[in-house]
Amino acid sequence: MVKYDRVPDTKQKWFKEAKYGLFIHWGLYALLAGEYKGVKTDHISEWIMNSLGIPVGEYEKLADEFNPVDFDADALVKMAKEKWGMKYIVFTSKHHEGFAMYKSEVSKYNVVDATPCHRDILKELADACKKYDMRLGLYYSQAQDWHDPNGYVSHANGDEAQRKDNNFKKDFQYYLDNKVKPQLKEILTGYGEISLIWFDTPMAMTKEQSQECIDLIKSIQPNCVISGRVGNQLGDYMTTGDNFLPRLPFEGDWEVPATLNDTWGFNKDDENWKNPEDILKLLIKITSRGGNYLLNIGPKASGEIPEKSVGILNEVGKYVTENADGIYGTVRGDIYPYELSWAEFTYKKNKIFVHVFEPRKRLEILNCANHVKKAYILKNDQELDFVVEPTCEGDTIVTVEIPKEWREEKYYCVCIETEEDGPVFEPLRG
Ligand code: H79
């Protein structure tokens, strides 16, 4: 099993504190929205070219139709920042399809030169991020490129002919030197500060090739964070599997990339939306275990953000912005020995935040032996009565009384201030 033999460290305070970011998957695949010539894809929609075996010459023609009249970068970034409570954005500058969503001199297959709209989408986003003081990161598919003859192609689920499409006959180094590196240079020099490069699917890249990408980035923007998927365990932080959440707290910097339904790019037929409560619980669990949650939207070809996504993120954002102290800047804590359906904890120095998911008369935190100074409802500072006492079995229990007007509520946060730096959980015994 490949394991990190080091604690991943981005050295970037903003990344450690951010906790919640917005992934944006947008490219030509949005035009197909999961269906090509009457055939619907059964997989993630941004893979449609690969999954349905659409020839390059056919797929390229999509660019002629790309005219996102409803895309408003300013409104999107403002909403992500103020309403959704997200601290960074990662945008697909080039996905596996090979199409650049910015003006590239390296390849004419880009949103300015190959479409009727001639809009530099990345420039629009970068300007909006600057205006709203939002960190901007860029997804760049460094190994797979289904448009470039020397880019890798994955066909794990493909037919016989596709699987025979041999990546090893390709001159991958040529592609790396003549497309990837020049394009990385473009996105790192033309759009102001880029806080993160999100690489993906390194496939057969050698350690040297991963390192070449890193060296190039750091030579231009030394503080730019590099995702774990640059390959060969060389990234600045650990990226979990897509939509996979570590069961236990994980040391160092890490992030879970995740979807709201079952696709990254827009799919008109995917209505399998998670509900806001599930998303919020995931955010708190990830935060509690020390990671960041990078949550995706897939704009339609018109540029409109799917209404369902906006609705879910608005709801989650309400909690996040009202309980900001219990989320941003919190740190991984010790493992609480019991599984609770009604709460998850996050931690800061001298503070335990209890995120309450179910109506309760009181919060009973068994085997917690902290010296408590104060307890209060986070969003309005309302002080709460509490006791710390031994149980009949001899363990310690912290009990926080919930006042009448809050007893029917769910999804609120109680802050417990402690004398100790972190939580003091007793081991189970007896
Ligand atoms: O950008 C998003 C995905 O497109 C990308 N990572 C996230 C962030 C991603 N690349 N690869 N994968 C996800 C997993 C690919 C799985 C595959 Fe398949 C199984 C590729 C071929 C077989 C699923 C099934 C996709 C096509 C058929």
Coordinates of C-alpha atoms and ligand atoms in Angstrom, one line a residue:
M1 CA 0.0 0.0 0.0
V2 CA 1.3 3.5 -0.9
K3 CA 1.3 5.7 2.2
Y4 CA 2.4 9.1 3.0
D5 CA 5.6 8.7 5.0
R6 CA 5.6 12.3 6.0
V7 CA 3.0 14.7 7.4
P8 CA 1.8 16.7 4.4
D9 CA 2.4 20.4 5.0
T10 CA 1.5 23.1 2.6
K11 CA 3.2 25.7 4.8
Q12 CA 0.2 28.0 3.9
K13 CA -1.8 29.2 6.8
W14 CA -4.8 30.1 4.5
F15 CA -5.1 26.5 3.4
K16 CA -4.9 25.1 6.9
E17 CA -7.6 27.5 8.1
A18 CA -9.9 27.5 5.0
K19 CA -11.9 24.3 5.6
Y20 CA -14.4 24.9 2.8
G21 CA -13.8 25.6 -0.9
L22 CA -15.7 25.7 -4.2
F23 CA -14.7 23.4 -7.0
I24 CA -16.0 24.5 -10.4
H25 CA -16.0 21.9 -13.3
W26 CA -16.7 23.7 -16.5
G27 CA -15.7 22.9 -20.0
L28 CA -17.1 21.8 -23.4
Y29 CA -18.7 18.7 -21.8
A30 CA -21.3 21.1 -20.3
L31 CA -22.8 21.5 -23.8
L32 CA -23.5 17.8 -23.9
A33 CA -24.8 17.7 -20.3
G34 CA -24.5 13.9 -20.2
E35 CA -25.9 13.0 -23.6
Y36 CA -24.4 12.6 -27.1
K37 CA -26.4 11.7 -30.2
G38 CA -29.2 10.3 -28.1
V39 CA -27.0 8.2 -25.9
K40 CA -26.8 9.1 -22.2
T41 CA -23.6 8.5 -20.3
D42 CA -23.8 6.4 -17.2
H43 CA -20.7 8.0 -15.7
I44 CA -19.4 11.4 -14.6
S45 CA -20.4 13.8 -17.3
E46 CA -17.0 15.4 -17.9
W47 CA -15.8 12.0 -19.1
I48 CA -18.4 11.7 -21.8
M49 CA -15.9 12.1 -24.6
N50 CA -14.0 9.1 -23.2
S51 CA -16.9 7.0 -22.0
L52 CA -18.8 7.2 -25.3
G53 CA -15.7 7.2 -27.5
I54 CA -16.4 10.5 -29.2
P55 CA -13.7 11.1 -31.8
V56 CA -11.5 14.2 -31.3
G57 CA -12.7 15.8 -34.6
E58 CA -16.3 15.4 -33.6
Y59 CA -15.9 16.6 -30.0
E60 CA -13.9 19.6 -31.1
K61 CA -16.9 21.0 -32.9
L62 CA -18.6 21.6 -29.6
A63 CA -16.4 24.7 -29.2
D64 CA -18.4 26.4 -32.0
E65 CA -21.5 26.3 -29.7
F66 CA -19.9 27.6 -26.5
N67 CA -21.4 30.9 -25.7
P68 CA -22.2 31.2 -22.0
V69 CA -24.4 34.3 -22.0
D70 CA -25.5 33.7 -18.4
F71 CA -22.1 33.3 -16.8
D72 CA -21.4 36.0 -14.3
A73 CA -18.1 35.5 -12.6
D74 CA -18.6 38.5 -10.3
A75 CA -22.0 37.2 -9.0
L76 CA -20.7 33.7 -8.5
V77 CA -17.6 34.7 -6.6
K78 CA -19.6 37.1 -4.5
M79 CA -22.1 34.4 -3.7
A80 CA -19.4 31.8 -2.9
K81 CA -17.7 34.2 -0.5
E82 CA -20.6 35.9 1.2
K83 CA -23.5 33.5 1.1
W84 CA -21.8 30.1 0.9
G85 CA -18.9 30.9 3.2
M86 CA -16.3 29.4 0.9
K87 CA -12.6 30.4 1.4
Y88 CA -11.2 29.3 -2.0
I89 CA -12.2 28.4 -5.5
V90 CA -10.6 25.8 -7.7
F91 CA -11.6 26.2 -11.4
T92 CA -10.9 23.7 -14.2
S93 CA -8.4 25.6 -16.5
K94 CA -8.1 22.4 -18.5
H95 CA -9.8 19.1 -17.9
H96 CA -9.0 15.7 -19.5
E97 CA -10.8 16.8 -22.6
G98 CA -7.8 19.1 -23.3
F99 CA -9.8 22.3 -23.8
A100 CA -8.3 25.4 -22.1
M101 CA -10.8 27.7 -20.4
Y102 CA -8.5 30.7 -20.9
K103 CA -6.7 32.4 -23.7
S104 CA -3.7 30.1 -24.5
E105 CA -1.0 30.9 -27.0
V106 CA 0.1 27.2 -26.7
S107 CA -3.0 25.7 -28.1
K108 CA -5.7 27.2 -30.2
Y109 CA -8.1 24.8 -28.6
N110 CA -9.2 27.4 -26.0
V111 CA -12.2 29.4 -25.0
V112 CA -11.1 32.6 -26.6
D113 CA -9.8 31.4 -30.0
A114 CA -12.1 28.4 -30.6
T115 CA -15.5 29.7 -29.5
P116 CA -17.9 32.4 -30.8
C117 CA -17.9 34.1 -27.4
H118 CA -14.1 34.9 -27.4
R119 CA -14.3 35.3 -23.6
D120 CA -11.4 34.6 -21.3
I121 CA -13.4 32.8 -18.6
L122 CA -10.4 32.5 -16.3
K123 CA -9.7 36.2 -16.6
E124 CA -13.2 36.9 -15.6
L125 CA -13.0 34.7 -12.5
A126 CA -9.5 35.9 -11.6
D127 CA -10.8 39.6 -11.6
A128 CA -13.8 38.6 -9.5
C129 CA -11.6 36.7 -7.0
K130 CA -9.3 39.7 -6.7
K131 CA -12.3 42.0 -6.1
Y132 CA -13.8 39.9 -3.4
D133 CA -10.5 38.8 -1.9
M134 CA -11.1 35.1 -2.7
R135 CA -8.3 32.7 -3.1
L136 CA -8.1 31.2 -6.6
G137 CA -6.8 27.8 -7.5
L138 CA -6.7 26.1 -10.8
Y139 CA -7.4 22.5 -11.8
Y140 CA -5.0 21.4 -14.6
S141 CA -5.1 17.9 -16.0
Q142 CA -1.4 17.3 -16.4
A143 CA -1.4 13.6 -17.5
Q144 CA -4.6 12.9 -19.3
D145 CA -5.3 14.9 -22.4
W146 CA -7.7 13.3 -24.9
H147 CA -7.1 16.0 -27.4
D148 CA -3.4 15.9 -27.6
P149 CA -2.0 12.9 -29.4
N150 CA 0.7 12.5 -26.7
G151 CA -1.6 13.0 -23.7
Y152 CA -2.5 9.9 -21.7
V153 CA -6.0 8.3 -22.0
S154 CA -7.6 6.2 -19.3
H155 CA -10.1 3.5 -20.6
A156 CA -10.5 1.3 -17.5
N157 CA -14.1 0.8 -18.4
G158 CA -13.6 1.1 -22.2
D159 CA -14.2 -1.5 -24.9
E160 CA -11.5 -3.7 -26.4
A161 CA -10.4 -1.2 -29.0
Q162 CA -10.2 1.6 -26.5
R163 CA -8.1 -0.5 -24.1
K164 CA -5.7 -1.3 -26.9
D165 CA -5.1 2.5 -27.3
N166 CA -1.6 2.2 -25.9
N167 CA -0.4 5.0 -23.8
F168 CA 3.1 3.7 -23.9
K169 CA 3.4 4.4 -27.6
K170 CA 3.0 8.0 -26.9
D171 CA 5.7 10.6 -26.3
F172 CA 4.4 11.8 -23.0
Q173 CA 7.5 13.8 -22.3
Y174 CA 6.9 15.8 -25.5
Y175 CA 3.4 16.6 -24.4
L176 CA 4.7 17.6 -21.0
D177 CA 7.3 19.9 -22.4
N178 CA 5.2 21.4 -25.2
K179 CA 1.7 21.7 -23.7
V180 CA 1.6 21.2 -20.0
K181 CA 4.6 23.3 -18.9
P182 CA 4.0 26.2 -21.3
Q183 CA 0.3 26.2 -20.3
L184 CA 1.2 26.1 -16.6
K185 CA 3.4 29.0 -17.2
E186 CA 0.6 30.9 -18.9
I187 CA -1.9 30.4 -16.0
L188 CA 0.7 31.2 -13.4
T189 CA 1.9 34.5 -15.1
G190 CA -1.2 35.9 -16.7
Y191 CA -3.8 35.9 -13.9
G192 CA -2.3 37.3 -10.7
E193 CA -1.9 35.2 -7.6
I194 CA -2.8 31.6 -8.1
S195 CA -3.0 30.0 -4.7
L196 CA -3.2 26.4 -5.7
I197 CA -2.7 24.1 -8.7
W198 CA -5.0 21.1 -8.5
F199 CA -3.4 18.2 -10.5
D200 CA -5.4 15.0 -11.2
T201 CA -4.9 11.4 -12.4
P202 CA -1.1 11.3 -12.6
M203 CA -1.3 7.8 -14.2
A204 CA 2.2 6.7 -15.4
M205 CA 4.0 9.9 -14.7
T206 CA 7.5 9.3 -13.3
K207 CA 8.8 10.9 -10.2
E208 CA 11.0 13.2 -12.3
Q209 CA 8.0 14.3 -14.4
S210 CA 6.0 15.1 -11.3
Q211 CA 8.9 17.0 -9.9
E212 CA 9.4 19.0 -13.1
C213 CA 5.8 20.3 -12.8
I214 CA 6.4 21.2 -9.1
D215 CA 9.7 23.0 -9.8
L216 CA 8.1 25.0 -12.6
I217 CA 5.2 26.2 -10.4
K218 CA 7.4 27.0 -7.4
S219 CA 9.8 29.0 -9.6
I220 CA 7.0 31.3 -10.7
Q221 CA 4.8 31.3 -7.6
P222 CA 6.6 29.9 -4.6
N223 CA 3.6 30.0 -2.3
C224 CA 1.3 28.1 -4.7
V225 CA 0.0 25.0 -3.1
I226 CA 0.1 21.8 -5.1
S227 CA -2.5 19.0 -4.8
G228 CA -1.5 15.4 -3.9
R229 CA -2.4 14.2 -7.3
V230 CA 0.7 15.7 -8.9
G231 CA 1.7 12.1 -8.4
N232 CA 4.5 10.1 -6.7
Q233 CA 3.6 11.4 -3.2
L234 CA 5.1 14.7 -4.1
G235 CA 2.2 17.1 -3.5
D236 CA 2.0 19.6 -0.7
Y237 CA -1.1 18.0 0.8
M238 CA -3.0 14.7 0.7
T239 CA -6.0 14.6 -1.6
T240 CA -8.5 11.8 -0.7
G241 CA -10.3 9.8 -3.3
D242 CA -13.1 11.7 -5.0
N243 CA -16.0 11.7 -2.5
F244 CA -14.1 9.6 0.0
L245 CA -13.8 10.8 3.6
P246 CA -11.1 9.5 6.0
R247 CA -12.8 7.6 8.8
L248 CA -10.2 8.9 11.4
P249 CA -8.5 12.2 12.0
F250 CA -5.6 12.5 9.6
E251 CA -2.5 14.4 10.5
G252 CA -1.3 17.3 8.3
D253 CA -2.9 19.1 5.4
W254 CA -5.5 17.3 3.3
E255 CA -8.7 17.8 1.4
V256 CA -11.7 15.9 0.2
P257 CA -12.9 16.8 -3.3
A258 CA -16.6 16.1 -3.5
T259 CA -19.8 16.4 -5.6
L260 CA -23.3 17.5 -4.7
N261 CA -24.9 14.9 -6.9
D262 CA -23.0 12.1 -8.9
T263 CA -21.2 14.2 -11.5
W264 CA -18.7 17.0 -11.6
G265 CA -19.5 18.5 -15.0
F266 CA -23.2 19.4 -15.5
N267 CA -25.5 16.5 -16.3
K268 CA -29.1 17.4 -17.0
D269 CA -30.3 13.9 -16.0
D270 CA -28.5 13.7 -12.6
E271 CA -31.0 14.5 -9.9
N272 CA -29.4 12.5 -7.2
W273 CA -28.7 15.5 -5.0
K274 CA -27.5 15.2 -1.5
N275 CA -29.5 17.2 1.0
P276 CA -28.1 20.2 2.8
E277 CA -28.1 18.4 6.1
D278 CA -25.8 15.6 4.7
I279 CA -23.5 18.2 3.2
L280 CA -23.3 20.1 6.4
K281 CA -22.5 16.9 8.4
L282 CA -19.8 16.0 5.9
L283 CA -18.3 19.5 6.3
I284 CA -18.2 19.2 10.0
K285 CA -16.8 15.6 10.0
I286 CA -14.1 16.6 7.6
T287 CA -13.3 19.8 9.6
S288 CA -13.3 17.7 12.8
R289 CA -10.8 15.3 11.3
G290 CA -8.5 18.1 10.2
G291 CA -9.2 18.4 6.5
N292 CA -10.8 20.8 3.9
Y293 CA -13.9 20.1 1.9
L294 CA -13.7 21.1 -1.7
L295 CA -17.3 21.0 -2.9
N296 CA -18.2 21.1 -6.6
I297 CA -20.6 22.9 -8.9
G298 CA -21.0 22.2 -12.6
P299 CA -22.3 25.2 -14.4
K300 CA -24.6 24.6 -17.4
A301 CA -23.2 25.5 -20.9
S302 CA -25.1 28.8 -20.6
G303 CA -23.1 29.6 -17.5
E304 CA -26.1 29.3 -15.2
I305 CA -25.4 27.5 -12.0
P306 CA -27.9 24.6 -11.5
E307 CA -30.7 25.9 -9.2
K308 CA -30.5 22.8 -7.0
S309 CA -26.8 23.4 -6.3
V310 CA -27.5 27.0 -5.4
G311 CA -30.3 26.0 -3.1
I312 CA -28.2 23.4 -1.2
L313 CA -25.1 25.7 -0.9
N314 CA -27.3 28.6 0.3
E315 CA -28.7 26.4 3.1
V316 CA -25.3 25.0 4.2
G317 CA -23.8 28.5 3.9
K318 CA -26.4 29.9 6.3
Y319 CA -25.0 27.6 9.0
V320 CA -21.4 28.1 8.0
T321 CA -21.5 31.9 8.1
E322 CA -23.5 32.0 11.3
N323 CA -21.1 29.6 13.0
A324 CA -17.8 30.7 11.4
D325 CA -15.8 30.5 14.6
G326 CA -16.6 26.8 14.9
I327 CA -15.4 26.0 11.4
Y328 CA -12.6 28.2 10.0
G329 CA -9.3 27.8 11.7
T330 CA -10.3 24.8 13.8
V331 CA -7.8 22.1 14.2
R332 CA -7.8 18.3 14.2
G333 CA -8.6 17.0 17.7
D334 CA -8.3 13.7 19.6
I335 CA -10.8 11.0 18.8
Y336 CA -13.9 11.2 20.9
P337 CA -14.5 7.6 22.0
Y338 CA -18.2 7.5 21.3
E339 CA -20.1 7.7 18.0
L340 CA -22.9 10.2 18.4
S341 CA -25.8 10.6 16.0
W342 CA -26.7 14.0 17.4
A343 CA -23.4 15.9 17.3
E344 CA -19.9 16.3 16.0
F345 CA -17.1 18.3 17.6
T346 CA -14.6 20.7 16.2
Y347 CA -11.7 22.2 18.1
K348 CA -9.7 25.3 18.6
K349 CA -7.3 26.3 21.4
N350 CA -9.4 26.2 24.7
K351 CA -12.6 25.6 22.8
I352 CA -14.7 22.6 21.9
F353 CA -17.5 23.3 19.4
V354 CA -20.5 21.0 19.6
H355 CA -22.3 21.0 16.4
V356 CA -25.8 19.8 17.3
F357 CA -27.7 17.9 14.7
E358 CA -30.8 16.8 16.6
P359 CA -33.2 18.5 19.1
R360 CA -31.9 18.0 22.6
K361 CA -32.8 19.0 26.2
R362 CA -29.2 18.9 27.2
L363 CA -25.8 18.0 25.7
E364 CA -24.3 15.1 27.6
I365 CA -20.7 14.6 26.8
L366 CA -19.6 11.4 28.5
N367 CA -15.9 10.8 29.2
C368 CA -15.0 14.4 28.6
A369 CA -12.9 15.5 31.6
N370 CA -12.2 19.1 30.6
H371 CA -12.4 21.9 33.1
V372 CA -15.1 24.0 31.6
K373 CA -15.1 27.8 32.0
K374 CA -18.1 28.7 30.0
A375 CA -20.6 27.4 27.5
Y376 CA -22.7 29.4 25.0
I377 CA -24.7 29.2 21.8
L378 CA -22.3 30.3 19.2
K379 CA -24.5 32.4 17.0
N380 CA -25.9 34.7 19.6
D381 CA -23.5 34.3 22.6
Q382 CA -26.3 33.1 24.8
E383 CA -24.7 31.6 28.0
L384 CA -25.7 28.2 29.0
D385 CA -25.7 26.4 32.4
F386 CA -23.4 23.4 32.7
V387 CA -22.0 20.9 35.2
V388 CA -18.9 18.7 35.1
E389 CA -19.4 15.8 37.4
P390 CA -18.5 12.1 37.9
T391 CA -21.1 9.6 36.8
C392 CA -22.2 6.7 39.1
E393 CA -19.7 4.6 37.2
G394 CA -16.9 7.0 38.0
D395 CA -16.4 8.5 34.5
T396 CA -16.6 12.2 34.0
I397 CA -19.5 13.8 32.2
V398 CA -20.0 17.4 30.9
T399 CA -23.7 18.3 30.8
V400 CA -24.8 21.5 29.1
E401 CA -28.4 22.6 29.6
I402 CA -30.3 23.7 26.5
P403 CA -32.8 26.4 27.3
K404 CA -36.5 25.9 26.4
E405 CA -36.4 28.1 23.3
W406 CA -33.7 26.0 21.7
R407 CA -34.9 22.5 22.6
E408 CA -36.8 22.0 19.3
E409 CA -34.0 23.4 17.2
K410 CA -31.4 21.4 15.3
Y411 CA -28.3 22.6 13.4
Y412 CA -26.9 25.0 15.9
C413 CA -23.5 25.1 17.6
V414 CA -22.5 25.3 21.3
C415 CA -19.1 26.5 22.2
I416 CA -17.5 25.1 25.4
E417 CA -14.6 27.0 26.6
T418 CA -12.1 24.9 28.5
E419 CA -9.0 25.6 30.7
E420 CA -7.1 23.0 28.7
D421 CA -5.8 23.7 25.2
G422 CA -7.7 20.8 23.7
P423 CA -10.3 18.2 24.5
V424 CA -9.5 15.8 27.4
F425 CA -11.3 12.6 26.6
E426 CA -11.1 9.7 29.0
P427 CA -10.5 6.2 27.6
L428 CA -13.4 3.8 27.9
R429 CA -13.0 1.4 30.8
G430 CA -15.1 -0.3 33.4
Ligands
H79_1 O1 -12.3 16.1 -12.2 C1 -13.1 15.1 -11.5 C2 -13.1 13.8 -12.3 O2 -13.3 14.0 -13.7 C3 -11.7 13.4 -12.1 N1 -11.4 13.8 -10.7 C4 -12.5 14.6 -10.3 C5 -12.0 15.7 -9.3 C6 -11.5 11.9 -12.3 N2 -10.6 11.5 -13.1 N3 -10.7 10.2 -13.0 N4 -11.6 9.8 -12.2 C7 -12.2 10.9 -11.7 C8 -11.9 8.5 -11.9 C9 -12.1 7.8 -13.2 C10 -12.7 6.6 -13.2 C11 -12.8 5.9 -14.4 FE1 -14.2 5.8 -15.7 C12 -13.3 4.6 -14.4 C13 -12.3 6.2 -15.7 C14 -12.5 5.1 -16.5 C15 -13.1 4.1 -15.7 C16 -15.9 6.5 -14.8 C17 -16.2 5.4 -15.6 C18 -15.3 7.4 -15.8 C19 -15.4 6.8 -17.0 C20 -15.9 5.6 -16.9

